[in-house]
Amino acid sequence: MNYTYDIYLNFNKKYYDFFEWNKNDKIIHIKKIPIFKISEDNFKKIVYNHIKIDKDFLINVHNKTEAYQSNTSLEYCALFCNDNNIIAIVFDIQGNSLKKSSLYVDEEFEILETIRHLKEENINFEIIKKGNCVFKTRKQVNEELFINKELKNINDKKLNYIFFECFGKKNIKKKEILNKLKTINSNNNQYKKLYNILKLTSTNKNKML
């Protein structure tokens, strides 16, 4: 079995490129982790879908990953790579993928340079749930969740004020206002204005983005 040493991982339920890591994420310093080279097609499948890995593979990697943090448990974990990218995945005891992590670019590049000689392995897995390949950044997804949550509990006075600020006109029909606000494109100034007003007036500021 081949291993990689001394890297940093950031496991999340959704896969994020390293540039979308947040400062509040739990970054894990890995001492040792097994790595497997797979085909380009299989690599894309495991990155963008929820998978269930073969039982024999689970037995093979059981407790083979070690972290410097003593309170970190990564019982079933491994790196998977093709010729250009690497992903880390944590599995449960049944083999279901739980969390995934990208790598720092410099660490990924260094590892890829050292494992180019590895032969592709045929690892058995099945796709148990298709991933939702929405091409939005982590920041955009979080902003949209925040906006929808705030609009769900907004009072009429605040709603009318926001609508006027975004569109420069009044509308007394709450349903029409909400539909209009929820369909604002995230790339225009109205969206930015909506988000900023909700952020400034949020009653739960400790959970703001």
PDB file of N, CA, C and O in Angstrom, residues 13 38 41-54 57-58 78 80 87-92 94-100 123-131:
ATOM      1  N   LYS A  13     -19.111  17.864   4.161  1.00  0.00           N
ATOM      2  CA  LYS A  13     -20.077  16.997   3.488  1.00  0.00           C
ATOM      3  C   LYS A  13     -20.106  17.281   1.992  1.00  0.00           C
ATOM      4  O   LYS A  13     -20.342  16.394   1.189  1.00  0.00           O
ATOM      5  N   ILE A  38      -6.645   5.980  -9.508  1.00  0.00           N
ATOM      6  CA  ILE A  38      -7.771   5.373 -10.208  1.00  0.00           C
ATOM      7  C   ILE A  38      -7.936   6.051 -11.567  1.00  0.00           C
ATOM      8  O   ILE A  38      -7.268   7.041 -11.866  1.00  0.00           O
ATOM      9  N   ASP A  41     -12.259   8.541 -15.277  1.00  0.00           N
ATOM     10  CA  ASP A  41     -13.714   8.419 -15.194  1.00  0.00           C
ATOM     11  C   ASP A  41     -14.163   8.131 -13.769  1.00  0.00           C
ATOM     12  O   ASP A  41     -15.110   8.749 -13.256  1.00  0.00           O
ATOM     13  N   ASN A  42     -13.500   7.197 -13.109  1.00  0.00           N
ATOM     14  CA  ASN A  42     -13.866   6.866 -11.734  1.00  0.00           C
ATOM     15  C   ASN A  42     -13.572   8.018 -10.780  1.00  0.00           C
ATOM     16  O   ASN A  42     -14.307   8.234  -9.807  1.00  0.00           O
ATOM     17  N   PHE A  43     -12.516   8.765 -11.064  1.00  0.00           N
ATOM     18  CA  PHE A  43     -12.190   9.909 -10.207  1.00  0.00           C
ATOM     19  C   PHE A  43     -13.331  10.925 -10.237  1.00  0.00           C
ATOM     20  O   PHE A  43     -13.749  11.437  -9.197  1.00  0.00           O
ATOM     21  N   LYS A  44     -13.841  11.232 -11.410  1.00  0.00           N
ATOM     22  CA  LYS A  44     -14.957  12.185 -11.529  1.00  0.00           C
ATOM     23  C   LYS A  44     -16.191  11.674 -10.798  1.00  0.00           C
ATOM     24  O   LYS A  44     -16.921  12.453 -10.169  1.00  0.00           O
ATOM     25  N   LYS A  45     -16.415  10.382 -10.863  1.00  0.00           N
ATOM     26  CA  LYS A  45     -17.594   9.800 -10.204  1.00  0.00           C
ATOM     27  C   LYS A  45     -17.519   9.950  -8.691  1.00  0.00           C
ATOM     28  O   LYS A  45     -18.511  10.274  -8.036  1.00  0.00           O
ATOM     29  N   ILE A  46     -16.347   9.717  -8.107  1.00  0.00           N
ATOM     30  CA  ILE A  46     -16.256   9.782  -6.648  1.00  0.00           C
ATOM     31  C   ILE A  46     -16.207  11.219  -6.136  1.00  0.00           C
ATOM     32  O   ILE A  46     -16.575  11.486  -4.995  1.00  0.00           O
ATOM     33  N   VAL A  47     -15.767  12.152  -6.975  1.00  0.00           N
ATOM     34  CA  VAL A  47     -15.737  13.551  -6.551  1.00  0.00           C
ATOM     35  C   VAL A  47     -17.143  14.123  -6.482  1.00  0.00           C
ATOM     36  O   VAL A  47     -17.511  14.794  -5.515  1.00  0.00           O
ATOM     37  N   TYR A  48     -17.958  13.847  -7.476  1.00  0.00           N
ATOM     38  CA  TYR A  48     -19.238  14.539  -7.622  1.00  0.00           C
ATOM     39  C   TYR A  48     -20.461  13.735  -7.196  1.00  0.00           C
ATOM     40  O   TYR A  48     -21.589  14.215  -7.317  1.00  0.00           O
ATOM     41  N   ASN A  49     -20.253  12.530  -6.681  1.00  0.00           N
ATOM     42  CA  ASN A  49     -21.391  11.717  -6.248  1.00  0.00           C
ATOM     43  C   ASN A  49     -21.161  11.126  -4.863  1.00  0.00           C
ATOM     44  O   ASN A  49     -20.026  11.059  -4.395  1.00  0.00           O
ATOM     45  N   HIS A  50     -22.246  10.698  -4.247  1.00  0.00           N
ATOM     46  CA  HIS A  50     -22.141   9.938  -3.005  1.00  0.00           C
ATOM     47  C   HIS A  50     -21.975   8.474  -3.392  1.00  0.00           C
ATOM     48  O   HIS A  50     -22.769   7.931  -4.161  1.00  0.00           O
ATOM     49  N   ILE A  51     -20.948   7.851  -2.861  1.00  0.00           N
ATOM     50  CA  ILE A  51     -20.641   6.483  -3.276  1.00  0.00           C
ATOM     51  C   ILE A  51     -20.615   5.533  -2.087  1.00  0.00           C
ATOM     52  O   ILE A  51     -20.549   5.953  -0.921  1.00  0.00           O
ATOM     53  N   LYS A  52     -20.657   4.257  -2.405  1.00  0.00           N
ATOM     54  CA  LYS A  52     -20.460   3.201  -1.413  1.00  0.00           C
ATOM     55  C   LYS A  52     -19.316   2.337  -1.907  1.00  0.00           C
ATOM     56  O   LYS A  52     -19.385   1.739  -2.984  1.00  0.00           O
ATOM     57  N   ILE A  53     -18.263   2.274  -1.112  1.00  0.00           N
ATOM     58  CA  ILE A  53     -17.042   1.581  -1.514  1.00  0.00           C
ATOM     59  C   ILE A  53     -17.115   0.101  -1.141  1.00  0.00           C
ATOM     60  O   ILE A  53     -17.863  -0.291  -0.225  1.00  0.00           O
ATOM     61  N   ASP A  54     -16.350  -0.695  -1.834  1.00  0.00           N
ATOM     62  CA  ASP A  54     -16.309  -2.133  -1.601  1.00  0.00           C
ATOM     63  C   ASP A  54     -15.833  -2.468  -0.179  1.00  0.00           C
ATOM     64  O   ASP A  54     -14.964  -1.799   0.378  1.00  0.00           O
ATOM     65  N   PHE A  57     -12.130  -3.067   0.357  1.00  0.00           N
ATOM     66  CA  PHE A  57     -11.347  -1.831   0.404  1.00  0.00           C
ATOM     67  C   PHE A  57     -11.373  -1.249   1.812  1.00  0.00           C
ATOM     68  O   PHE A  57     -10.346  -0.786   2.326  1.00  0.00           O
ATOM     69  N   LEU A  58     -12.551  -1.263   2.438  1.00  0.00           N
ATOM     70  CA  LEU A  58     -12.677  -0.747   3.808  1.00  0.00           C
ATOM     71  C   LEU A  58     -11.746  -1.479   4.765  1.00  0.00           C
ATOM     72  O   LEU A  58     -11.067  -0.869   5.594  1.00  0.00           O
ATOM     73  N   ALA A  78      -9.045   7.622   2.958  1.00  0.00           N
ATOM     74  CA  ALA A  78      -7.990   7.415   1.960  1.00  0.00           C
ATOM     75  C   ALA A  78      -7.965   8.572   0.978  1.00  0.00           C
ATOM     76  O   ALA A  78      -8.927   9.349   0.871  1.00  0.00           O
ATOM     77  N   PHE A  80      -7.575   9.540  -3.101  1.00  0.00           N
ATOM     78  CA  PHE A  80      -7.741   8.996  -4.445  1.00  0.00           C
ATOM     79  C   PHE A  80      -7.215  10.026  -5.432  1.00  0.00           C
ATOM     80  O   PHE A  80      -7.437  11.222  -5.264  1.00  0.00           O
ATOM     81  N   ILE A  87      -8.259  13.752  -4.144  1.00  0.00           N
ATOM     82  CA  ILE A  87      -9.350  13.985  -3.209  1.00  0.00           C
ATOM     83  C   ILE A  87      -9.205  13.021  -2.040  1.00  0.00           C
ATOM     84  O   ILE A  87      -8.766  11.878  -2.212  1.00  0.00           O
ATOM     85  N   ALA A  88      -9.550  13.495  -0.842  1.00  0.00           N
ATOM     86  CA  ALA A  88      -9.576  12.640   0.344  1.00  0.00           C
ATOM     87  C   ALA A  88     -11.033  12.370   0.699  1.00  0.00           C
ATOM     88  O   ALA A  88     -11.873  13.261   0.608  1.00  0.00           O
ATOM     89  N   ILE A  89     -11.330  11.135   1.087  1.00  0.00           N
ATOM     90  CA  ILE A  89     -12.703  10.768   1.439  1.00  0.00           C
ATOM     91  C   ILE A  89     -12.721   9.984   2.738  1.00  0.00           C
ATOM     92  O   ILE A  89     -11.886   9.104   2.966  1.00  0.00           O
ATOM     93  N   VAL A  90     -13.682  10.327   3.591  1.00  0.00           N
ATOM     94  CA  VAL A  90     -13.947   9.574   4.815  1.00  0.00           C
ATOM     95  C   VAL A  90     -15.205   8.735   4.593  1.00  0.00           C
ATOM     96  O   VAL A  90     -16.219   9.245   4.097  1.00  0.00           O
ATOM     97  N   PHE A  91     -15.134   7.463   4.954  1.00  0.00           N
ATOM     98  CA  PHE A  91     -16.268   6.550   4.804  1.00  0.00           C
ATOM     99  C   PHE A  91     -16.783   6.112   6.164  1.00  0.00           C
ATOM    100  O   PHE A  91     -16.044   6.126   7.158  1.00  0.00           O
ATOM    101  N   ASP A  92     -18.067   5.698   6.194  1.00  0.00           N
ATOM    102  CA  ASP A  92     -18.577   5.092   7.420  1.00  0.00           C
ATOM    103  C   ASP A  92     -18.300   3.598   7.385  1.00  0.00           C
ATOM    104  O   ASP A  92     -17.718   3.072   6.424  1.00  0.00           O
ATOM    105  N   GLN A  94     -20.148   1.156   6.816  1.00  0.00           N
ATOM    106  CA  GLN A  94     -20.800   0.455   5.713  1.00  0.00           C
ATOM    107  C   GLN A  94     -20.164   0.766   4.356  1.00  0.00           C
ATOM    108  O   GLN A  94     -20.509   0.163   3.340  1.00  0.00           O
ATOM    109  N   GLY A  95     -19.251   1.750   4.337  1.00  0.00           N
ATOM    110  CA  GLY A  95     -18.591   2.108   3.087  1.00  0.00           C
ATOM    111  C   GLY A  95     -19.163   3.312   2.379  1.00  0.00           C
ATOM    112  O   GLY A  95     -18.744   3.654   1.273  1.00  0.00           O
ATOM    113  N   ASN A  96     -20.150   3.963   3.004  1.00  0.00           N
ATOM    114  CA  ASN A  96     -20.743   5.155   2.406  1.00  0.00           C
ATOM    115  C   ASN A  96     -19.817   6.356   2.572  1.00  0.00           C
ATOM    116  O   ASN A  96     -19.254   6.567   3.653  1.00  0.00           O
ATOM    117  N   SER A  97     -19.650   7.136   1.517  1.00  0.00           N
ATOM    118  CA  SER A  97     -18.823   8.340   1.629  1.00  0.00           C
ATOM    119  C   SER A  97     -19.520   9.365   2.520  1.00  0.00           C
ATOM    120  O   SER A  97     -20.680   9.694   2.314  1.00  0.00           O
ATOM    121  N   LEU A  98     -18.793   9.866   3.505  1.00  0.00           N
ATOM    122  CA  LEU A  98     -19.359  10.819   4.467  1.00  0.00           C
ATOM    123  C   LEU A  98     -18.902  12.247   4.193  1.00  0.00           C
ATOM    124  O   LEU A  98     -19.715  13.161   4.099  1.00  0.00           O
ATOM    125  N   LYS A  99     -17.590  12.419   4.085  1.00  0.00           N
ATOM    126  CA  LYS A  99     -17.015  13.747   3.891  1.00  0.00           C
ATOM    127  C   LYS A  99     -15.860  13.681   2.906  1.00  0.00           C
ATOM    128  O   LYS A  99     -15.225  12.627   2.746  1.00  0.00           O
ATOM    129  N   LYS A 100     -15.592  14.833   2.280  1.00  0.00           N
ATOM    130  CA  LYS A 100     -14.520  14.899   1.293  1.00  0.00           C
ATOM    131  C   LYS A 100     -13.660  16.118   1.535  1.00  0.00           C
ATOM    132  O   LYS A 100     -14.099  17.085   2.141  1.00  0.00           O
ATOM    133  N   ILE A 123     -10.844  -0.170  -8.133  1.00  0.00           N
ATOM    134  CA  ILE A 123     -11.525  -0.191  -6.840  1.00  0.00           C
ATOM    135  C   ILE A 123     -13.025  -0.232  -7.074  1.00  0.00           C
ATOM    136  O   ILE A 123     -13.591   0.600  -7.789  1.00  0.00           O
ATOM    137  N   ASN A 124     -13.670  -1.204  -6.485  1.00  0.00           N
ATOM    138  CA  ASN A 124     -15.104  -1.384  -6.693  1.00  0.00           C
ATOM    139  C   ASN A 124     -15.922  -0.459  -5.809  1.00  0.00           C
ATOM    140  O   ASN A 124     -15.700  -0.385  -4.593  1.00  0.00           O
ATOM    141  N   PHE A 125     -16.855   0.243  -6.427  1.00  0.00           N
ATOM    142  CA  PHE A 125     -17.782   1.106  -5.694  1.00  0.00           C
ATOM    143  C   PHE A 125     -19.039   1.283  -6.516  1.00  0.00           C
ATOM    144  O   PHE A 125     -19.075   0.989  -7.715  1.00  0.00           O
ATOM    145  N   GLU A 126     -20.075   1.769  -5.868  1.00  0.00           N
ATOM    146  CA  GLU A 126     -21.311   2.078  -6.574  1.00  0.00           C
ATOM    147  C   GLU A 126     -21.774   3.479  -6.202  1.00  0.00           C
ATOM    148  O   GLU A 126     -21.513   3.965  -5.093  1.00  0.00           O
ATOM    149  N   ILE A 127     -22.426   4.141  -7.138  1.00  0.00           N
ATOM    150  CA  ILE A 127     -22.996   5.459  -6.877  1.00  0.00           C
ATOM    151  C   ILE A 127     -24.354   5.264  -6.215  1.00  0.00           C
ATOM    152  O   ILE A 127     -25.255   4.661  -6.798  1.00  0.00           O
ATOM    153  N   ILE A 128     -24.489   5.739  -4.982  1.00  0.00           N
ATOM    154  CA  ILE A 128     -25.758   5.569  -4.268  1.00  0.00           C
ATOM    155  C   ILE A 128     -26.636   6.814  -4.349  1.00  0.00           C
ATOM    156  O   ILE A 128     -27.831   6.756  -4.097  1.00  0.00           O
ATOM    157  N   LYS A 129     -26.030   7.930  -4.714  1.00  0.00           N
ATOM    158  CA  LYS A 129     -26.809   9.166  -4.888  1.00  0.00           C
ATOM    159  C   LYS A 129     -26.043  10.107  -5.796  1.00  0.00           C
ATOM    160  O   LYS A 129     -24.885  10.408  -5.551  1.00  0.00           O
ATOM    161  N   LYS A 130     -26.699  10.545  -6.845  1.00  0.00           N
ATOM    162  CA  LYS A 130     -26.079  11.476  -7.774  1.00  0.00           C
ATOM    163  C   LYS A 130     -25.830  12.812  -7.086  1.00  0.00           C
ATOM    164  O   LYS A 130     -26.696  13.325  -6.366  1.00  0.00           O
ATOM    165  N   GLY A 131     -24.655  13.355  -7.304  1.00  0.00           N
ATOM    166  CA  GLY A 131     -24.348  14.651  -6.731  1.00  0.00           C
ATOM    167  C   GLY A 131     -25.070  15.754  -7.472  1.00  0.00           C
ATOM    168  O   GLY A 131     -25.382  15.640  -8.659  1.00  0.00           O
TER     169      GLY A 131
END
